[in-house]
CSV table of C-alpha atoms and ligand atoms in Angstrom, one decimal:
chain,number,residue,atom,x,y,z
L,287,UNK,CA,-260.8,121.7,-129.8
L,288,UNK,CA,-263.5,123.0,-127.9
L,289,UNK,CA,-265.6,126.1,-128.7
L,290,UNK,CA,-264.2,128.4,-125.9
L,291,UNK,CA,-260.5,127.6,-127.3
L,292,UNK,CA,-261.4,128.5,-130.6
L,293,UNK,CA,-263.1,131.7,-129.4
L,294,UNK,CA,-260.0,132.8,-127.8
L,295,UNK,CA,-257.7,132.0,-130.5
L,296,UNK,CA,-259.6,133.8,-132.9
L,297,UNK,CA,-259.6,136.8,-130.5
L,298,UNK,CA,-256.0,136.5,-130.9
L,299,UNK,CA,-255.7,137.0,-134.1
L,300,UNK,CA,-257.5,139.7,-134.2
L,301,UNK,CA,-255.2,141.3,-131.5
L,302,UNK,CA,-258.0,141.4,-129.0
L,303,UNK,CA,-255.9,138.8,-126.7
L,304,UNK,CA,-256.0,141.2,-123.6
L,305,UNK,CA,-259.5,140.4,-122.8
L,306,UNK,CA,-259.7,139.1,-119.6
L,307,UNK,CA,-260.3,135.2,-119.0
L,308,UNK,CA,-263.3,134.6,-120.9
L,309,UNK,CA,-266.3,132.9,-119.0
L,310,UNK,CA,-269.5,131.3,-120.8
L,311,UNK,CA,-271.9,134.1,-120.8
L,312,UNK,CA,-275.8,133.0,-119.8
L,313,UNK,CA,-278.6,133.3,-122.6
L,314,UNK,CA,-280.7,136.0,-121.9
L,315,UNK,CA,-283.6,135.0,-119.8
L,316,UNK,CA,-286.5,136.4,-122.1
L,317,UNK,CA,-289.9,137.1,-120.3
L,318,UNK,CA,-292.9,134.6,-120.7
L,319,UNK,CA,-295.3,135.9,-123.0
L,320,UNK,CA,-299.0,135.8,-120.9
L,321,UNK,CA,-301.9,136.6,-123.2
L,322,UNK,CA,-304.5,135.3,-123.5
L,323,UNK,CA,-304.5,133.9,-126.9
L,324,UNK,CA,-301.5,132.0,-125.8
L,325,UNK,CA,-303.4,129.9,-123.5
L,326,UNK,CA,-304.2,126.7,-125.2
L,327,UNK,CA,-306.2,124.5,-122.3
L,328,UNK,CA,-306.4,124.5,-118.8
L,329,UNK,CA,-305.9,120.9,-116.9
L,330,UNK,CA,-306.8,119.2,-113.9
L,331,UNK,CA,-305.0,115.9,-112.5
L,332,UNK,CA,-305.6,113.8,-109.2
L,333,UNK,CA,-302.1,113.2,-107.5
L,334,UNK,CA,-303.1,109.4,-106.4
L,335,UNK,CA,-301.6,109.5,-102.7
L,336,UNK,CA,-301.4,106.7,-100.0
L,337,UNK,CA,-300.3,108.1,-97.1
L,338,UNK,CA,-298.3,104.6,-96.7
L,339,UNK,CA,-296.5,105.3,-100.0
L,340,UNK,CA,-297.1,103.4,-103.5
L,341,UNK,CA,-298.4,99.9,-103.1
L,342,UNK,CA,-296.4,97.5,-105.0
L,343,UNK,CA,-297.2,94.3,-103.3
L,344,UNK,CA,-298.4,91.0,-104.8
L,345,UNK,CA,-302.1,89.8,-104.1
L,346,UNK,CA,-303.7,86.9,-105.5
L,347,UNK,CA,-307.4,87.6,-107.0
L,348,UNK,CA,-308.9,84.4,-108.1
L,349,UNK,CA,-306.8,82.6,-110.6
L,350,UNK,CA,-304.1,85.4,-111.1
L,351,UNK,CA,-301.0,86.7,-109.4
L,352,UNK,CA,-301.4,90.6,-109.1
L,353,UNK,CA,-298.5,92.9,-108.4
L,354,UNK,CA,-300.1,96.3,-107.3
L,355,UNK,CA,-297.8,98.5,-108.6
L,356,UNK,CA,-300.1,102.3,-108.0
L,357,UNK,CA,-300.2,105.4,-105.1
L,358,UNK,CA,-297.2,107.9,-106.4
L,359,UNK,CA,-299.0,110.8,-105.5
L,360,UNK,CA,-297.4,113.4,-106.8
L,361,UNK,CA,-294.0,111.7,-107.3
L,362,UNK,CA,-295.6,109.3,-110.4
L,363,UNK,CA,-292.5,110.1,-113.4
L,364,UNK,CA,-289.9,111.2,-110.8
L,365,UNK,CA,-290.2,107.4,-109.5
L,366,UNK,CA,-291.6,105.3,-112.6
L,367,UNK,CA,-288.8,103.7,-113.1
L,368,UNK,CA,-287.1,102.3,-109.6
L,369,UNK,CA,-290.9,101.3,-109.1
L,370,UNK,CA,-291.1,99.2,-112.3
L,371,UNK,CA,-288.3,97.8,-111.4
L,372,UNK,CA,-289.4,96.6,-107.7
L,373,UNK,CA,-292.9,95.3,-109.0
L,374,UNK,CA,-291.3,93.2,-112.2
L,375,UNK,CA,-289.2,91.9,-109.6
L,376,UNK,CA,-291.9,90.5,-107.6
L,377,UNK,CA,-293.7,90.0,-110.8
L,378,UNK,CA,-290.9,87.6,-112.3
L,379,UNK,CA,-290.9,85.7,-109.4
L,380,UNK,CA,-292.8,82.7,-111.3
L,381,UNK,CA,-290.4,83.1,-114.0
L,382,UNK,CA,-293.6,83.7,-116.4
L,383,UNK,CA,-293.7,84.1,-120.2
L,384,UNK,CA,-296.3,86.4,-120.8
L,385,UNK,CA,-297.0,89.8,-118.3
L,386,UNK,CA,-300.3,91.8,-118.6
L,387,UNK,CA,-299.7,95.3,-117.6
L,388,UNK,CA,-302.6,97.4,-117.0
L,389,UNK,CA,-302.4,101.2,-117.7
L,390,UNK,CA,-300.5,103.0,-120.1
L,391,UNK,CA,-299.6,106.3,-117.7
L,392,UNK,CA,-296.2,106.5,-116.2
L,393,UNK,CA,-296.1,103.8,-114.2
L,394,UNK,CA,-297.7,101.2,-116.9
L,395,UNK,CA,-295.4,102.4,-119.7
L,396,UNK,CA,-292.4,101.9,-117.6
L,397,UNK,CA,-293.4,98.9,-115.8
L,398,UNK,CA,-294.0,97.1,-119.6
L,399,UNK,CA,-290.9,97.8,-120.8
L,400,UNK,CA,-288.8,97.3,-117.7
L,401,UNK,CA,-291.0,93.4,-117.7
L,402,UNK,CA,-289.8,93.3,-121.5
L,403,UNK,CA,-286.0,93.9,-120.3
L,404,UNK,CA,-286.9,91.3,-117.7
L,405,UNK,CA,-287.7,88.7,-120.7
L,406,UNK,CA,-291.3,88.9,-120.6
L,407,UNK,CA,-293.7,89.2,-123.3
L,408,UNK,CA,-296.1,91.9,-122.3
L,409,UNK,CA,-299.3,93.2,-123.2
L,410,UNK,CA,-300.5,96.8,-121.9
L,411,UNK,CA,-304.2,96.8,-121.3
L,412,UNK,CA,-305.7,100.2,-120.4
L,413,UNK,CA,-309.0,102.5,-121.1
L,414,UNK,CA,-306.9,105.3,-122.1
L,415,UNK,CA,-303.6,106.0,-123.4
L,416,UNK,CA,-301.5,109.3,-124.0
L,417,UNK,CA,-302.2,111.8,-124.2
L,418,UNK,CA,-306.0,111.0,-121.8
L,419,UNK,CA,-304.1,109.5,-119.1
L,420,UNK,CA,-303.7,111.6,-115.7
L,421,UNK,CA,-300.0,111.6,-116.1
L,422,UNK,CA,-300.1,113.6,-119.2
L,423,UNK,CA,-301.3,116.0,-117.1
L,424,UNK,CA,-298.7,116.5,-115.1
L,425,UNK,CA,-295.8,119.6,-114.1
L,426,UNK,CA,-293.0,117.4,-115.8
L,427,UNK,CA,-290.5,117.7,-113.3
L,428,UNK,CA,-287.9,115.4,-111.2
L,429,UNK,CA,-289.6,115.4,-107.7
L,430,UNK,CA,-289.3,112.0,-105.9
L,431,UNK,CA,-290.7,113.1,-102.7
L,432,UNK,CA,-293.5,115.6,-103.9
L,433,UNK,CA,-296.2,114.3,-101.8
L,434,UNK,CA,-295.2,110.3,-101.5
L,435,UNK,CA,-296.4,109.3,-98.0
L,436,UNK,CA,-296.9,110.6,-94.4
L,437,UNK,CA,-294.4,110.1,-92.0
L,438,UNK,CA,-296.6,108.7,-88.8
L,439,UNK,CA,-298.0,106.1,-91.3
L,440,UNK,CA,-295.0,104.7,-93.6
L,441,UNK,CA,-293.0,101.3,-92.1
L,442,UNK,CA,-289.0,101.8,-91.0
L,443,UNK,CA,-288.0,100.2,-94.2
L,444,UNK,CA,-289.6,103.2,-96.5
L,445,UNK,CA,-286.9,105.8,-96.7
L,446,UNK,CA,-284.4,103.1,-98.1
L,447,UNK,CA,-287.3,101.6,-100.3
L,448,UNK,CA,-287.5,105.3,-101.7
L,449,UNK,CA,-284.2,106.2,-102.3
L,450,UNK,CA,-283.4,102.9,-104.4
L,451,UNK,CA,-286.4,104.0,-106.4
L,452,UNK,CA,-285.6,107.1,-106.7
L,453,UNK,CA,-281.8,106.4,-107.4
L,454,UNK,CA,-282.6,103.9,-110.2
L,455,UNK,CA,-285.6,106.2,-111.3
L,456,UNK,CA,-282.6,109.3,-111.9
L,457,UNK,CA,-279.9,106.5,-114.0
L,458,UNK,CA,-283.0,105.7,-116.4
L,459,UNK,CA,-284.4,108.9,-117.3
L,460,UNK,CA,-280.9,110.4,-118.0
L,461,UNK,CA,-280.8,107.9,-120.3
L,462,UNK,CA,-283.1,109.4,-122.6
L,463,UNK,CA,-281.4,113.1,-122.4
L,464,UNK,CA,-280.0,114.3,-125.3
L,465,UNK,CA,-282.5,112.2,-127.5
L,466,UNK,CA,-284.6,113.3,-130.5
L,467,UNK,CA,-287.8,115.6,-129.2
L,468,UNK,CA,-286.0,116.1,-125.9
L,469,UNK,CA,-288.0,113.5,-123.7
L,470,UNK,CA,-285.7,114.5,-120.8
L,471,UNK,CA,-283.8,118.1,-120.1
L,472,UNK,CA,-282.1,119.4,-117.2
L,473,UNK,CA,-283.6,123.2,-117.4
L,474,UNK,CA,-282.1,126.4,-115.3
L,475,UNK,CA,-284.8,127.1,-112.3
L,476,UNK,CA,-285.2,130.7,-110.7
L,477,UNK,CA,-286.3,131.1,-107.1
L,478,UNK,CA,-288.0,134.0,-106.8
L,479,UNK,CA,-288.4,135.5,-103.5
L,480,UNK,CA,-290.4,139.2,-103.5
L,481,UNK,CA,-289.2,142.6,-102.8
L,482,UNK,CA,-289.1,143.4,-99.4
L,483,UNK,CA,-292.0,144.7,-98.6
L,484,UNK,CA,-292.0,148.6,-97.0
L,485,UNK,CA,-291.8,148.5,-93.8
L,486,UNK,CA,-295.1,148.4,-91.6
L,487,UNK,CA,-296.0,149.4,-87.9
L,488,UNK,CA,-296.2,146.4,-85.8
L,489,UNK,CA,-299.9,147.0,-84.7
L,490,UNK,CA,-300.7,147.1,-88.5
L,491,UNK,CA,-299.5,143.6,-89.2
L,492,UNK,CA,-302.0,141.1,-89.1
L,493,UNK,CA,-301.2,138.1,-86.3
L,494,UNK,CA,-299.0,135.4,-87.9
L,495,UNK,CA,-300.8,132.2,-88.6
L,496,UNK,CA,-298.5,129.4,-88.9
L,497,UNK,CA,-299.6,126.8,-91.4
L,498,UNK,CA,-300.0,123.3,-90.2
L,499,UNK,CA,-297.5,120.6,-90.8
L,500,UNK,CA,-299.4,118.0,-93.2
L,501,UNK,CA,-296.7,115.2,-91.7
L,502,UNK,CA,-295.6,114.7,-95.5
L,503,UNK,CA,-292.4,112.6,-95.3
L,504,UNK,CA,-289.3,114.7,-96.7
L,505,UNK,CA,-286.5,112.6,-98.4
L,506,UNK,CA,-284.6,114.3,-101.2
L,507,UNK,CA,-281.8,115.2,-98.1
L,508,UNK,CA,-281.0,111.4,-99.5
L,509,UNK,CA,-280.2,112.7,-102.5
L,510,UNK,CA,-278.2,115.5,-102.1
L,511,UNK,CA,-274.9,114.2,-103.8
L,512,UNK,CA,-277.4,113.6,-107.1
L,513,UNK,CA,-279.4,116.7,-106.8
L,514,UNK,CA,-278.2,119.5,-108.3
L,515,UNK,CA,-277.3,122.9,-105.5
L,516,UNK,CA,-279.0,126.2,-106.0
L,517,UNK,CA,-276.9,129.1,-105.9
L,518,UNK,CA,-277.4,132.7,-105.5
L,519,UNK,CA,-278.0,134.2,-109.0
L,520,UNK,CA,-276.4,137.8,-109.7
L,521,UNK,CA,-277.1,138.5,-113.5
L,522,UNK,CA,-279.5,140.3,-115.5
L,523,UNK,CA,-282.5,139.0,-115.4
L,524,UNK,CA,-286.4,140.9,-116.0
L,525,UNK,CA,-287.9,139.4,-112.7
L,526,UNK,CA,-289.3,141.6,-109.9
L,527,UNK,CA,-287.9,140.1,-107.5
L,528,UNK,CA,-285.8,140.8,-104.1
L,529,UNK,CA,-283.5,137.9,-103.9
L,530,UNK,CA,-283.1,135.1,-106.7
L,531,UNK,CA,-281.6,131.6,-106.4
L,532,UNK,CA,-280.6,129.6,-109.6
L,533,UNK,CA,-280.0,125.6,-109.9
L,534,UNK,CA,-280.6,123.2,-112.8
L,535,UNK,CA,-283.8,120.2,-112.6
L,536,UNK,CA,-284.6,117.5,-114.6
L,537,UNK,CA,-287.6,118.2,-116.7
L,538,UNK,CA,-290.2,115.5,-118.2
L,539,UNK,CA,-291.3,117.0,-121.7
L,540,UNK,CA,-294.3,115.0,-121.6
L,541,UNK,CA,-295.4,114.2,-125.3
L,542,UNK,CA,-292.2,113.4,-126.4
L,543,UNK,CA,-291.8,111.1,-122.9
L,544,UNK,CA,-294.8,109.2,-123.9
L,545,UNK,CA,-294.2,109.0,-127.0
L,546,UNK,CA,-290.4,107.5,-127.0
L,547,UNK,CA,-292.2,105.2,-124.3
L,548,UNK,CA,-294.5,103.7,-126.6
L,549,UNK,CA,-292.4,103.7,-129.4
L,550,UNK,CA,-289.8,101.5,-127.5
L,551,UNK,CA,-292.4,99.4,-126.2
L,552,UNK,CA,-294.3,98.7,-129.3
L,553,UNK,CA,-290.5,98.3,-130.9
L,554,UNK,CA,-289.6,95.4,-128.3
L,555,UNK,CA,-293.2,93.4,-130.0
L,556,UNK,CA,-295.5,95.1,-127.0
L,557,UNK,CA,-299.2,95.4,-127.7
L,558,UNK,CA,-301.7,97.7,-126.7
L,559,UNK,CA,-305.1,96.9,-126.1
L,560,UNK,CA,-308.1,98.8,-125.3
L,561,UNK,CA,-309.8,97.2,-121.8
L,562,UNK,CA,-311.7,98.6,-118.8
L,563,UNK,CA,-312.0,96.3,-116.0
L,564,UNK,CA,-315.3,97.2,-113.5
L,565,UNK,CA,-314.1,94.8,-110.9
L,566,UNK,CA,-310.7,92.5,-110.0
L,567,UNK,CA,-313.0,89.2,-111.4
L,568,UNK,CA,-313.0,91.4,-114.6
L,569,UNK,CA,-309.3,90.4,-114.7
L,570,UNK,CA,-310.4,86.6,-115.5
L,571,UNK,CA,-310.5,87.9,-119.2
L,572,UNK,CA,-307.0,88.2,-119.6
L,573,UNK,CA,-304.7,85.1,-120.5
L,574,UNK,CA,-301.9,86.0,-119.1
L,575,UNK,CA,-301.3,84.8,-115.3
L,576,UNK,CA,-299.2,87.4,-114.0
L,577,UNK,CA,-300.7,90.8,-114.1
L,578,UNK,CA,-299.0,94.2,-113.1
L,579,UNK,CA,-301.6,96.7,-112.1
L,580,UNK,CA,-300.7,100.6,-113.0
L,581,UNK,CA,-303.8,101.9,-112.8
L,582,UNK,CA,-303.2,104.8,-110.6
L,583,UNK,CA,-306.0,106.6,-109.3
L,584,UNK,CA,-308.2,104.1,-111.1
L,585,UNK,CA,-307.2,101.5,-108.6
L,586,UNK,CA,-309.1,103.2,-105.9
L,587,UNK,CA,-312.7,102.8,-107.9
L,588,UNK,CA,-311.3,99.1,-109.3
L,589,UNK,CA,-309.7,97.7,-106.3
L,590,UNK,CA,-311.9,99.5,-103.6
L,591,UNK,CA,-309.1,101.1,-102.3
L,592,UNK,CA,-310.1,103.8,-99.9
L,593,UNK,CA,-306.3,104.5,-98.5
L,594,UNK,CA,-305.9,106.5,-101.7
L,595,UNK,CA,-306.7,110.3,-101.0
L,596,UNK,CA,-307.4,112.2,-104.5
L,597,UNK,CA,-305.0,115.5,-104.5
L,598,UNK,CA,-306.3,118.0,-107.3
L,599,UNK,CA,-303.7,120.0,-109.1
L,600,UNK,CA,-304.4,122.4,-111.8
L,601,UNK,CA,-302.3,123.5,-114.6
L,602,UNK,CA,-303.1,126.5,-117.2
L,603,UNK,CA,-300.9,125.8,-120.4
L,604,UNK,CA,-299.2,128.6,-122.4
L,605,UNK,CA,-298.2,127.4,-126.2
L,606,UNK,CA,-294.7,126.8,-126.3
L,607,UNK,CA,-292.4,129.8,-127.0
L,608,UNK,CA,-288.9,129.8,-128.8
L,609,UNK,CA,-285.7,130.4,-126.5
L,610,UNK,CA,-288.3,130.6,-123.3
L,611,UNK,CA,-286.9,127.2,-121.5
L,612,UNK,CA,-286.6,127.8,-117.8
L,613,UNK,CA,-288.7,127.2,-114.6
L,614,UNK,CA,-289.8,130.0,-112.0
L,615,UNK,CA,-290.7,129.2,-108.5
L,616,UNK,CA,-291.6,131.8,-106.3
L,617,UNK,CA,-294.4,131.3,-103.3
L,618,UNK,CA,-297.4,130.1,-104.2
L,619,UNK,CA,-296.6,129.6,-108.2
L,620,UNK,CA,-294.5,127.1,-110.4
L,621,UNK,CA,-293.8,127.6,-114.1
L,622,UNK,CA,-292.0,125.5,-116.1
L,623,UNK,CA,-291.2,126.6,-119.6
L,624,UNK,CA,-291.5,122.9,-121.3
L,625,UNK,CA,-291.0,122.1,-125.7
L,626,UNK,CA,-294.9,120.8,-125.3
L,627,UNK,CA,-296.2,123.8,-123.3
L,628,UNK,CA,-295.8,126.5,-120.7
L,629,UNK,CA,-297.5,124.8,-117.6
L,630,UNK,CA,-298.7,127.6,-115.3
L,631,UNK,CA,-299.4,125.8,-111.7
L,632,UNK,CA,-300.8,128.0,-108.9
L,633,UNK,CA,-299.6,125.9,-105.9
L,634,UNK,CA,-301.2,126.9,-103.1
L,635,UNK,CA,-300.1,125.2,-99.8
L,636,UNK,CA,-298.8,121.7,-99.2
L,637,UNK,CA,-302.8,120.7,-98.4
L,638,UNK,CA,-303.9,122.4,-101.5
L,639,UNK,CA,-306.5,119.7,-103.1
L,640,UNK,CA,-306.6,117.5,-100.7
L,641,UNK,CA,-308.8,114.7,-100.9
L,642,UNK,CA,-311.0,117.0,-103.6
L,643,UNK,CA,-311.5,114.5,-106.7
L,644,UNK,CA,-313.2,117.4,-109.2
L,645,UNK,CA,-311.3,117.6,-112.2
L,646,UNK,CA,-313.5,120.5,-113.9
L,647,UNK,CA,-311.1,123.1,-114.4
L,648,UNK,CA,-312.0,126.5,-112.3
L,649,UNK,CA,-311.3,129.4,-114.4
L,650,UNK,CA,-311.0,132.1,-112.1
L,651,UNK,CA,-307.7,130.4,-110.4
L,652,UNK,CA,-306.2,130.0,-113.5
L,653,UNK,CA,-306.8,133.7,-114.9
L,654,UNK,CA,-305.4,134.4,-110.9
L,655,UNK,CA,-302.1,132.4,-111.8
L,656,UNK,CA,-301.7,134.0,-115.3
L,657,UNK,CA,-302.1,137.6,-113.3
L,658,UNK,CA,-299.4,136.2,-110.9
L,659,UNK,CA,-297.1,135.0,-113.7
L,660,UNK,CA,-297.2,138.7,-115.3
L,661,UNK,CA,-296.9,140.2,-112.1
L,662,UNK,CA,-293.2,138.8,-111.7
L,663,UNK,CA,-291.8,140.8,-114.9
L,664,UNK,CA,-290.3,144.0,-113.9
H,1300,FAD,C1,-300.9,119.0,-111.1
H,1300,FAD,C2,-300.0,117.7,-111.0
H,1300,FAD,C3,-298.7,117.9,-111.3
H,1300,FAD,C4,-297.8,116.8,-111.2
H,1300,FAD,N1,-296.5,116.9,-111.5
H,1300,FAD,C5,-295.7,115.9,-111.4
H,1300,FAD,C6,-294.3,116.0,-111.7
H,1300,FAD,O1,-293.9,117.1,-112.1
H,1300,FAD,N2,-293.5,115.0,-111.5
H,1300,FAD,C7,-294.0,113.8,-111.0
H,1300,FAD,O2,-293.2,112.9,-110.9
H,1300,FAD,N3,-295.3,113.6,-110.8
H,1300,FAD,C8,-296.1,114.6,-110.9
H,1300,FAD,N4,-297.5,114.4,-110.6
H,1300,FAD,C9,-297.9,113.1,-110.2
H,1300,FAD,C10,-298.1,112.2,-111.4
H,1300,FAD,O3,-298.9,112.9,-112.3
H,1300,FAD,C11,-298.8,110.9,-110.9
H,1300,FAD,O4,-298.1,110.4,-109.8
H,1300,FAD,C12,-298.8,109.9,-112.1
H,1300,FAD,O5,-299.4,110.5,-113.2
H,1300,FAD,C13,-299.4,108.6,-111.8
H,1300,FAD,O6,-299.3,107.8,-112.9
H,1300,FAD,P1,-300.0,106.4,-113.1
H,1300,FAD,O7,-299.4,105.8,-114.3
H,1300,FAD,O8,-300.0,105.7,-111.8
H,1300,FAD,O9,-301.5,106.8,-113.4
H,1300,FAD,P2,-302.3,107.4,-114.7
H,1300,FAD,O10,-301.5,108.3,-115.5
H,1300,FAD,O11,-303.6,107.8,-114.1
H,1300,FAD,O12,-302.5,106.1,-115.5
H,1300,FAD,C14,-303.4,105.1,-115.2
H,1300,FAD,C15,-303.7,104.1,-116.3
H,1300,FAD,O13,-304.5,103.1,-115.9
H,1300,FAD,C16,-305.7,103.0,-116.7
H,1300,FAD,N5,-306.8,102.6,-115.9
H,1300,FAD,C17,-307.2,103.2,-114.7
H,1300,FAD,N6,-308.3,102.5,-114.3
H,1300,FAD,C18,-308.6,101.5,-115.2
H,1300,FAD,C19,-309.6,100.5,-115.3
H,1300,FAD,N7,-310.6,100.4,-114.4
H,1300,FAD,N8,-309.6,99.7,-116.4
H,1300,FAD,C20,-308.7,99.9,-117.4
H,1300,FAD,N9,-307.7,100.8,-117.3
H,1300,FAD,C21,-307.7,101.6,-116.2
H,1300,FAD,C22,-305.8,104.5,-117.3
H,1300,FAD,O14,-306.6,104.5,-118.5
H,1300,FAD,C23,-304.4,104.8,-117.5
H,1300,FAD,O15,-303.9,104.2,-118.7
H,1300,FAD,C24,-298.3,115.5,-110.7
H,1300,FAD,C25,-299.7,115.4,-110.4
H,1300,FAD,C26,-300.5,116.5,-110.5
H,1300,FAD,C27,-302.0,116.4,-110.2
């Protein structure tokens, strides 16, 4: 019997059974609290973009057979998984024994345990591990094609490439919803869009400046019998806002993510070691043959690999607060109301960090995006 039948029959009985059809009322949406004692750290992350998409291709330095498997920009979790699963493939190829993975973000952690799935006995080798990785540092939502690639520079086969990741990317991490410490949630997002604003006369208005189109390549149309709809939301609510839409996303709770991740890996008789490699002859040291590299950003310092383009993205982190899980979106800021922190994210436009690799935190943007976040509470 489900919960809704037993609420009506108890109504029943108490002679209350002219209520009308009852419907499952929403939790209150409770405000987020901004001070500033609640801000624990402020973070900065390098989106690793190719504007040809990830590189998972095999290349063959010296003695070993390398499968790049690095450039998610800023699509790394949303697509960890379909890309593990392309790069074992190639990976597997010489039906080895033993795999070396190198890096423990995202794509390393998913790339060893989908080669362990695969048969493979694998090793991670990286020079940081949660929670000093980049990917630790990221939103922690499901966004396949948040910056992944241009369109004038991706091949005709990369939109069918994507959605398989993508596809294979949405089976996995559903599979670890509902799990101890909540590594993956589906979350209720607002849309904010402001009041109108009163009325000015035209010669007041300052000329309209239309952004420029970065060329970034738009997919998630793909997706839409997977992706959750936003609707128009009607009920009480404490933002200041003109017009709100409400759908549901899949959220990364980071921590936990890594550490089920690990946990499974080291489970399946995965080691970790502590490496840094200077150069690709570096990889010489490693006995394993086949080598998966994950190093993200990294690879553009290791491999020499100018096509990647550093984005910068800042986050200002709130501690966590109870019954506060939602995400806000309105222009220009993205909130997202995680178990392992309130990440505050001023998102500027499209181009916003481009190619800027600094990943000093600036202060005064993210005292700017706390102001903003207050500012949408009636
Ligand atoms: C602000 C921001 C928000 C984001 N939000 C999201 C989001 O909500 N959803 C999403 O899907 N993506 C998001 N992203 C993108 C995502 O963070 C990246 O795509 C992802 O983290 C890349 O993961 P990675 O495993 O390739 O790299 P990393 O996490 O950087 O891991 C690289 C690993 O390689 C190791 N390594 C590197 N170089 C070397 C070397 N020379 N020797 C030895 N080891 C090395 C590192 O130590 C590390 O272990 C966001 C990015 C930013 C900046």
């Amino acid at each position: 019997m489900d919960r809704r039948h037993l609420f009506r029959t108890g109504l029943a009985a108490a002679g209350l059974s002219a209520l009308p059809t009852l419907v499952r009322a929403d939790a209150p949406i409770i405000p987020i609290r901004v001070n500033a004692p609640d801000v624990f750290r402020t973070t900065v992350c390098l989106r690793p973009f190719r504007a040809a998409g990830p590189r998972i291709e095999t290349e063959v330095v010296g003695r070993k057979i390398v499968v790049h498997n690095y450039g998610h920009g800023g699509s790394g979790w949303s697509l960890s998984w379909g890309s593990a699963e392309a790069a074992v493939k190639l990976a597997m190829q010489s039906s080895p024994e033993k795999i070396a993975v190198i890096g423990a973000g995202a794509l390393g952690l998913t790339a060893a345990i989908t080669a362990q799935r695969a048969g493979a006995d694998v090793t991670i080798y990286a020079r940081e591990r949660f929670p000093f990785v980049r990917s630790a540092r990221a939103t922690g939502s499901w966004t396949p094609d948040s910056r992944i690639a241009k369109t004038a520079a991706v091949d005709a086969g990369f939109a069918d490439r994507w959605e398989r990741m993508a596809r294979t990317s949405l089976v996995l991490h559903r599979g670890f919803v509902g799990l101890g410490g909540n590594p993956v949630e589906w979350m209720d997002q607002y849309v904010l869009r402001k009041p109108p604003a009163p009325e000015l006369a035209p010669s007041s208005l300052p000329p309209a400046v239309e952004p420029e189109d970065p060329g970034f390549v738009y997919l998630e149309d793909r997706l839409r019998d997977v992706v959750p709809r936003f609707h128009a939301y009607t009920g009480v609510h404490p933002f200041n806002a003109g017009e709100i839409r409400r759908g549901t996303i899949m959220t990364f709770n980071v921590a936990s993510y890594c550490h089920q991740l690990e946990s499974d890996f080291l489970a399946a008789g995965g080691r970790f070691e502590a490496m840094e490699f200077h150069t690709p002859s570096d990889l010489s040291r490693l006995k394993e043959k086949v080598v998966v590299n994950c190093t993200g950003y990294g690879a553009r310092a290791l491999f020499r690999d100018e096509s990647i383009t550093p984005v910068r993205g800042q986050i200002v982190w709130l501690v966590p607060q109870a019954d506060v899980h939602y995400g806000l979106y309105i222009s220009g800021l993205l909130v997202l109301a995680r178990r392992d922190g309130i990440v505050v994210q001023a998102t500027g436009g499209e181009m916003s960090g481009w190619n800027d690799d600094n990943e000093t935190p600036d202060s005064i943007a993210a005292q700017a995006a706390l102001d903003r976040l207050k500012s949408i509470y009636a």
